[in-house]
mmCIF file of C-alpha atoms and ligand atoms in Angstrom:
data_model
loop_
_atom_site.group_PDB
_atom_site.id
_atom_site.type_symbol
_atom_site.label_atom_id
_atom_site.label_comp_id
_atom_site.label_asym_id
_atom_site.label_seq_id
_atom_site.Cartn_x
_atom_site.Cartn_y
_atom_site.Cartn_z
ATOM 1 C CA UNK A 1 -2.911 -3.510 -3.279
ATOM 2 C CA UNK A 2 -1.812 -0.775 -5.490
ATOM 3 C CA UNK A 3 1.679 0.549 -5.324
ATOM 4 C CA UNK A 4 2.996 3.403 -7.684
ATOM 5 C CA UNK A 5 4.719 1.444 -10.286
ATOM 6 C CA UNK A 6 8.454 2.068 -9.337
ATOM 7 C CA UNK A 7 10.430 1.526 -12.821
ATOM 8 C CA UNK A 8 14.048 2.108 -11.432
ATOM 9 C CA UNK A 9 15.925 -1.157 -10.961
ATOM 10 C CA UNK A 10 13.298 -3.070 -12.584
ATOM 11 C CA UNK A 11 15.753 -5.489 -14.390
ATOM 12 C CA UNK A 12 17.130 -6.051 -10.976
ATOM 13 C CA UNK A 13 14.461 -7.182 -8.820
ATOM 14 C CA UNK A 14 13.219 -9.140 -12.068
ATOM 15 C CA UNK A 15 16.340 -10.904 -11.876
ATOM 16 C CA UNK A 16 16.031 -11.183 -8.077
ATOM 17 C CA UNK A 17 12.960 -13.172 -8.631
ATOM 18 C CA UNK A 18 14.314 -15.060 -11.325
ATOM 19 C CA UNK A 19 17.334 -15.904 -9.156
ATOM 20 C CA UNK A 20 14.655 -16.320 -5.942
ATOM 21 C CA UNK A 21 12.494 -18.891 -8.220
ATOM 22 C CA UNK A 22 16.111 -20.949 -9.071
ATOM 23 C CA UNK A 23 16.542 -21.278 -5.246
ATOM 24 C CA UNK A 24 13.138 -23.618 -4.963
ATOM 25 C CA UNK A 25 10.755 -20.179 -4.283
ATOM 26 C CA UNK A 26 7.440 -21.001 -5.839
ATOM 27 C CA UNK A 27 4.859 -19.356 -3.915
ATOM 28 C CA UNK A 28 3.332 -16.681 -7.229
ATOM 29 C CA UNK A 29 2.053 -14.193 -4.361
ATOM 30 C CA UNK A 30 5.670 -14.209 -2.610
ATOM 31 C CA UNK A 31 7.298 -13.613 -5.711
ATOM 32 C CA UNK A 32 4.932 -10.899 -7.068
ATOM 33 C CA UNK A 33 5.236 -8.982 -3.973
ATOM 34 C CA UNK A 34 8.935 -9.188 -4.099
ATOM 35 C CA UNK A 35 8.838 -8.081 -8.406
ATOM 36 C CA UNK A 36 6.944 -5.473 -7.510
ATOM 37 C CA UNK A 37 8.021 -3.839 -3.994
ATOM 38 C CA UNK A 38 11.140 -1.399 -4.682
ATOM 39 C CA UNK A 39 14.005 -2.562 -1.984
ATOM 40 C CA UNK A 40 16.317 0.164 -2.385
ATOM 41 C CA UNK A 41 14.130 2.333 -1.008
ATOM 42 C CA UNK A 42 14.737 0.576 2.560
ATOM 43 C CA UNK A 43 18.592 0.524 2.901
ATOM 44 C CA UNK A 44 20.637 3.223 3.223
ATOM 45 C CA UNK A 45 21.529 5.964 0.384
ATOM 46 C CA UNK A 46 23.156 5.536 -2.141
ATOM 47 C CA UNK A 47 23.508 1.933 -2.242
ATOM 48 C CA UNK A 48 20.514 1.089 -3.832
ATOM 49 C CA UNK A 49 21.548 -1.352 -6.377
ATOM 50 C CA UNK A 50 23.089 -3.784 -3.902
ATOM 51 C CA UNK A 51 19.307 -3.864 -2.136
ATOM 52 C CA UNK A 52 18.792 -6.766 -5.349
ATOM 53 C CA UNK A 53 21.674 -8.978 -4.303
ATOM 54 C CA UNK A 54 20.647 -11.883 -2.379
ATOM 55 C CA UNK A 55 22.405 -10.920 0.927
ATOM 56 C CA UNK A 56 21.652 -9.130 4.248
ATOM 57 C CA UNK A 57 22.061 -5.205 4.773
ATOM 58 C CA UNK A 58 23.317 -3.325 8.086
ATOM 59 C CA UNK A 59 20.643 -0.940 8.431
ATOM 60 C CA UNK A 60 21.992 1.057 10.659
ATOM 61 C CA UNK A 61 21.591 1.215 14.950
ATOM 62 C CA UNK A 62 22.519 -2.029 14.928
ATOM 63 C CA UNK A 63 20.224 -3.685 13.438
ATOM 64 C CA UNK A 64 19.932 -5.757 9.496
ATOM 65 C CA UNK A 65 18.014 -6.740 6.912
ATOM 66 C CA UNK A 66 17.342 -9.903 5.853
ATOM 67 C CA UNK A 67 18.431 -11.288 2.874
ATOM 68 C CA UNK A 68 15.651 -11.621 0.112
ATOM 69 C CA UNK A 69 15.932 -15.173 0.006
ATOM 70 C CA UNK A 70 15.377 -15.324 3.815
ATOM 71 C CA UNK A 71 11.915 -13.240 3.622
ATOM 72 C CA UNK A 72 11.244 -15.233 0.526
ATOM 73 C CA UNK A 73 11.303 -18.640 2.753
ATOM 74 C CA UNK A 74 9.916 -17.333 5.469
ATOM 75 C CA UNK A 75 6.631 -15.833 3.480
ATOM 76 C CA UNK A 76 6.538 -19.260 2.088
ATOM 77 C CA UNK A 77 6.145 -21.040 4.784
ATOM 78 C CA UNK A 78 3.779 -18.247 6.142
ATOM 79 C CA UNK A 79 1.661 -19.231 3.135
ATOM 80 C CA UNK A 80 -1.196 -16.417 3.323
ATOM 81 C CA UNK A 81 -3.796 -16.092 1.216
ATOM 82 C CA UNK A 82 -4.437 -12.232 1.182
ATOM 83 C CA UNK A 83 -7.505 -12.591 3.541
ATOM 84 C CA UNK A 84 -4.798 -12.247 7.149
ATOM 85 C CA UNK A 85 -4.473 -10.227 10.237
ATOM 86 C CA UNK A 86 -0.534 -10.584 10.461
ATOM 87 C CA UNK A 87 1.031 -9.055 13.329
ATOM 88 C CA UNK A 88 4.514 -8.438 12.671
ATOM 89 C CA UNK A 89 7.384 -8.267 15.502
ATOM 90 C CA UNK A 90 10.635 -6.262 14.169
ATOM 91 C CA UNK A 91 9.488 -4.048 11.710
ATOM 92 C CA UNK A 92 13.379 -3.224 11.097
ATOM 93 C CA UNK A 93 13.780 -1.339 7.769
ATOM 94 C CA UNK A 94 9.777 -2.127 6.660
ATOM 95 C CA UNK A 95 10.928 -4.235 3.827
ATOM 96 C CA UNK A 96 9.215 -7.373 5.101
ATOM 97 C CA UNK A 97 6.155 -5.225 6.282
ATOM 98 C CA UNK A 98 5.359 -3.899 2.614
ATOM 99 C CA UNK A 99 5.563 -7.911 1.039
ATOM 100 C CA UNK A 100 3.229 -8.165 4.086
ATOM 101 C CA UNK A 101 1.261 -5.888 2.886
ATOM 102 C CA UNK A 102 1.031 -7.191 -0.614
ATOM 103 C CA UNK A 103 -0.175 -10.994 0.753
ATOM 104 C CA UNK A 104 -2.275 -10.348 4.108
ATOM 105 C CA UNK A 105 -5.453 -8.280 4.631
ATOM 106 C CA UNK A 106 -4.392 -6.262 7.450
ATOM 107 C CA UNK A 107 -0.515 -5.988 9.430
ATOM 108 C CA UNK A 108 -0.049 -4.451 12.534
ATOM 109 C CA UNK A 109 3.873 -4.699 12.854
ATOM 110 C CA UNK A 110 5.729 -3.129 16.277
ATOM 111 C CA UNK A 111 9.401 -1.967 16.436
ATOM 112 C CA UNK A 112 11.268 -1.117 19.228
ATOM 113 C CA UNK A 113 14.350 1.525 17.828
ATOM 114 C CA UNK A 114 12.383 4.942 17.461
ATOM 115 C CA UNK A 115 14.674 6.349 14.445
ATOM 116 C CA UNK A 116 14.480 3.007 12.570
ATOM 117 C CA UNK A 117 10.530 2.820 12.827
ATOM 118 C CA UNK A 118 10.539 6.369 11.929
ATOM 119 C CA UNK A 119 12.774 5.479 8.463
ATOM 120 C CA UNK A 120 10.606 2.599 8.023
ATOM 121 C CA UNK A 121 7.256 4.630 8.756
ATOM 122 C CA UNK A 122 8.312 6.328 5.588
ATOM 123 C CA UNK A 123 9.241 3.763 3.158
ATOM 124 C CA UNK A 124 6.215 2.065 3.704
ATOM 125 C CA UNK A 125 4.413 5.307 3.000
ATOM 126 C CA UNK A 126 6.828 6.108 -0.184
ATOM 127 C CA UNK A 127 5.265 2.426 -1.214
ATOM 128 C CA UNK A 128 1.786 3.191 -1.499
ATOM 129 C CA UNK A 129 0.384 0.576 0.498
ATOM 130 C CA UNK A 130 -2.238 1.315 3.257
ATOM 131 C CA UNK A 131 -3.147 -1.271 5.029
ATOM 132 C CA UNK A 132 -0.394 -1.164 7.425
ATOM 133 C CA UNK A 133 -0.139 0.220 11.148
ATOM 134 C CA UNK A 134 2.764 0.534 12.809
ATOM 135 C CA UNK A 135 3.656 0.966 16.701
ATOM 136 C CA UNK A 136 6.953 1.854 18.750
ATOM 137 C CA UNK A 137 7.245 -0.447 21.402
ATOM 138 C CA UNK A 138 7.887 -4.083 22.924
ATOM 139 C CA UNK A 139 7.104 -6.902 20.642
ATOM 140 C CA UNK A 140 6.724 -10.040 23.048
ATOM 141 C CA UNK A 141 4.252 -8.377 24.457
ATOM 142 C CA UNK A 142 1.936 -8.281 21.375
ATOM 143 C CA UNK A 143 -0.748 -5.369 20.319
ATOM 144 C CA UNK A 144 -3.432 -6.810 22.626
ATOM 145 C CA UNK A 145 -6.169 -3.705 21.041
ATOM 146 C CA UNK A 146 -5.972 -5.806 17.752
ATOM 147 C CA UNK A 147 -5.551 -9.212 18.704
ATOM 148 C CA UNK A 148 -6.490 -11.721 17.790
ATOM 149 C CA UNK A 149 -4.026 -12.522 14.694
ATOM 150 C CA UNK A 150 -4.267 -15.274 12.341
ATOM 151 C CA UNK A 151 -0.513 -14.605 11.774
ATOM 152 C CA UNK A 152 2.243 -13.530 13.609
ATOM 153 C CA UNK A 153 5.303 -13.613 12.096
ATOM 154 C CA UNK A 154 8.671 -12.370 14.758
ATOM 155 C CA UNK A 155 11.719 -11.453 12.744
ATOM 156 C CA UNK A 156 14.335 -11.554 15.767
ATOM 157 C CA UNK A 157 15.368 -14.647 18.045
ATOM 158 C CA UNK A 158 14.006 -14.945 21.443
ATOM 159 C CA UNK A 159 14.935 -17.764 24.158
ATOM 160 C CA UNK A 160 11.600 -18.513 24.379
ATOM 161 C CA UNK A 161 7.654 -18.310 23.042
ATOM 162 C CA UNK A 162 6.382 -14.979 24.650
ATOM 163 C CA UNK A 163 3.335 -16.348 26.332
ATOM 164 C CA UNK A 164 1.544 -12.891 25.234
ATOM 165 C CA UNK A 165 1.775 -13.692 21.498
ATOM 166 C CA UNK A 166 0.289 -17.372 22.105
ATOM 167 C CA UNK A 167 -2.472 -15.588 23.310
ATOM 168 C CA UNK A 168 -2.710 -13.315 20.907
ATOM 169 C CA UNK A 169 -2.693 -15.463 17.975
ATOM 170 C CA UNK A 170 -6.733 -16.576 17.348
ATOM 171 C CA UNK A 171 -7.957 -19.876 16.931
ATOM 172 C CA UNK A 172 -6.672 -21.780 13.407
ATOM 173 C CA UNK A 173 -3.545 -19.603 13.860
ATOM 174 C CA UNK A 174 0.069 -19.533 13.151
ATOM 175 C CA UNK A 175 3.050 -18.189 14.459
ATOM 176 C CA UNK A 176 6.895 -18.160 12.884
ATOM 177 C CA UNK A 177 9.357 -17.192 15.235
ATOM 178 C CA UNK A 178 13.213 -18.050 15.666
ATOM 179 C CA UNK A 179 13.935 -19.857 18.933
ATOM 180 C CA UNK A 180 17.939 -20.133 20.414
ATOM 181 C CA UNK A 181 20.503 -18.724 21.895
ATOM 182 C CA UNK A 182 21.714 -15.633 20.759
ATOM 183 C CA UNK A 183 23.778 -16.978 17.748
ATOM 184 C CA UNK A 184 21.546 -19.511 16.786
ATOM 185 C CA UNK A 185 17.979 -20.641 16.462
ATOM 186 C CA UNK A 186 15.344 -22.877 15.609
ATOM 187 C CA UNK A 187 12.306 -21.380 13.127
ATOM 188 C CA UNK A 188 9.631 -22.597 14.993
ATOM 189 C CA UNK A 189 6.317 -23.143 13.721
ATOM 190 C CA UNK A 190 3.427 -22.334 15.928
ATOM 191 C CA UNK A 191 -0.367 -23.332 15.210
ATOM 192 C CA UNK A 192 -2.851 -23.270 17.631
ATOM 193 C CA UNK A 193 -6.177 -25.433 17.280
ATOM 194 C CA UNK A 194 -8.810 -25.785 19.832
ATOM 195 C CA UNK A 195 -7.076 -23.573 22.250
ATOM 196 C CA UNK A 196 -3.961 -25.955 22.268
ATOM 197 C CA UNK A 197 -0.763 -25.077 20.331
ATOM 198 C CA UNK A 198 1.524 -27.591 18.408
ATOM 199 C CA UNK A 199 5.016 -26.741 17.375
ATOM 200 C CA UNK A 200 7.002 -28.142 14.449
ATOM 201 C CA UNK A 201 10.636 -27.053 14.017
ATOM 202 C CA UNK A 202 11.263 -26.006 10.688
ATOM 203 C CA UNK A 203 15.040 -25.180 9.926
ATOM 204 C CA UNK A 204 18.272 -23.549 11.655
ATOM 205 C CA UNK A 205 18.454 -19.590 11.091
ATOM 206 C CA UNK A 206 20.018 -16.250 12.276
ATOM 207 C CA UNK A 207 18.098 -13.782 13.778
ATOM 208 C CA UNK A 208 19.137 -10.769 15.509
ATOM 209 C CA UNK A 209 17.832 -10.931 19.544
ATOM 210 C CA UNK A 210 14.536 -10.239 20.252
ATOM 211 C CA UNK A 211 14.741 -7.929 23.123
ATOM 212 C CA UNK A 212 12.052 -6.946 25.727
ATOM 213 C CA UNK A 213 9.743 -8.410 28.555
ATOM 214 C CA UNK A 214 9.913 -11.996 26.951
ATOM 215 C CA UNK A 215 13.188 -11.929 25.073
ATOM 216 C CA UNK A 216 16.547 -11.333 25.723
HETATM 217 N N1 LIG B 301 12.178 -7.835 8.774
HETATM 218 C C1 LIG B 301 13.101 -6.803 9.143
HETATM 219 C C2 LIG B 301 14.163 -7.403 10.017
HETATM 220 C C3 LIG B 301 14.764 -6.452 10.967
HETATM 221 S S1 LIG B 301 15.859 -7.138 12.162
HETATM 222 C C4 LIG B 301 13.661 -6.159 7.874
HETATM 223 O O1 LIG B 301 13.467 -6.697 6.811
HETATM 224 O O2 LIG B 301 14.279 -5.100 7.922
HETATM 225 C C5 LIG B 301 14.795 -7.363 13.545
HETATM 226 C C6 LIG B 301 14.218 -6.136 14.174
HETATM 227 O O3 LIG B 301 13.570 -6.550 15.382
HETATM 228 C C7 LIG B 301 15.203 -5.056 14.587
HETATM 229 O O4 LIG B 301 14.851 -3.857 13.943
HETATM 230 C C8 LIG B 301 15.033 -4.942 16.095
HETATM 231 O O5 LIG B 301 15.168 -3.625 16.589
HETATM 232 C C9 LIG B 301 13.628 -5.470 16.297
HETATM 233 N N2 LIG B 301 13.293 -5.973 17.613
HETATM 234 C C10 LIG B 301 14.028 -6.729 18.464
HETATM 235 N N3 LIG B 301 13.347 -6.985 19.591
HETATM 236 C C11 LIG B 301 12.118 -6.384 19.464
HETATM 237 C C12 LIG B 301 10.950 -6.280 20.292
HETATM 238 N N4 LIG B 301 10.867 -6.823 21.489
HETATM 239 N N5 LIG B 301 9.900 -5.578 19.818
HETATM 240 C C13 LIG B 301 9.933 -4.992 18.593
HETATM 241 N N6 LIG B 301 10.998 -5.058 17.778
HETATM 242 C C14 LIG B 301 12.085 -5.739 18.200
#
């Protein structure tokens, strides 16, 4: 996927990877993707350089960021191959959608805060990438026009597995989604072969709430 080649804070996200790889991140594609996708052009003005340290960013209504090395374990674990339908939950600030972009054939990622989709919409655009669609709405209950998804990756915590998104995820596939209370969850990992779905808990993490139908 070609970007324009962004050469402002270069050293920094080099060093991000470099700092990303000394953390146990060894997945080439994740770390391209991160070398090569500019992050301050996702958090707010004028503090672009702190977009390379490895820590989360209040993006405004709410709502934050991820830290890199967050995305970076969670794309990891993902483990796509370029060849994906990814369906994204959260789009947030459209950091995590552009990496998307980078490693899966297709994303379809939904948001539900109008003025942060519409700051993301543009980022993503600013990045180059085109193989991204975006819509404003509820999340748990999936893009059913595009299903199915061989991915789908939810970046907030629900109390539960929206039953929508199990069906929506096609045969071989795999979901990532943060299960809990509000404070707290479980990264659960979804996979769903011959119609029946397995899950395997992966690690404790801190999502902000998936709202909606099937969240909170
Ligand atoms: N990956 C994003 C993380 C954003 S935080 C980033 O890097 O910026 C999670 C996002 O999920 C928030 O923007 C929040 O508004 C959104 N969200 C919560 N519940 C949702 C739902 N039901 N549908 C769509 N988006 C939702």
């Amino acid at each position: 996927m070609a970007s324009p080649i962004v050469t402002e804070f270069r050293a920094e996200r080099r060093f991000l990877v470099e700092t990303l790889q000394s953390q146990g991140i060894s997945d080439l594609a994740v770390l391209r993707a991160i070398e090569s996708t500019p992050r301050h052009f996702f958090v707010p003005t004028g503090i672009g350089r702190q977009a390379y340290e490895d820590r989360p960013i209040h993006i405004g209504l709410g709502q934050t960021m991820s830290q890199p090395s967050i995305h970076a374990r969670y794309l990891q674990i993902a483990a796509l191959t370029g060849k994906e339908r990814v369906l994204e939950i959260g789009t947030g600030s459209g950091y995590q959608t552009v990496l998307l972009a980078h490693l899966a054939e297709q994303v379809f990622s939904i948001e539900r805060v109008g003025p942060l989709l519409e700051r993301a919409r543009q980022a993503i655009r600013s990045c180059g990438v085109r193989n991204v669609s975006t819509l404003l709405g509820d999340g748990t209950i999936g893009w059913r026009e595009f299903a199915p998804f061989d991915v789908i990756l939810v970046s907030a915590g629900g109390p539960t597995i929206p039953q929508p998104l199990v069906d929506q995820l096609g045969e071989g596939g795999r979901m990532l989604i943060p299960v809990g209370d509000q404070e707290e969850q479980i990264l659960a990992l979804l996979t769903k072969r011959g119609g029946v779905v397995e899950r395997r808990d992966i690690a404790p993490v801190r999502f902000v709430p998936l709202k909606g139908t099937h969240g909170w």
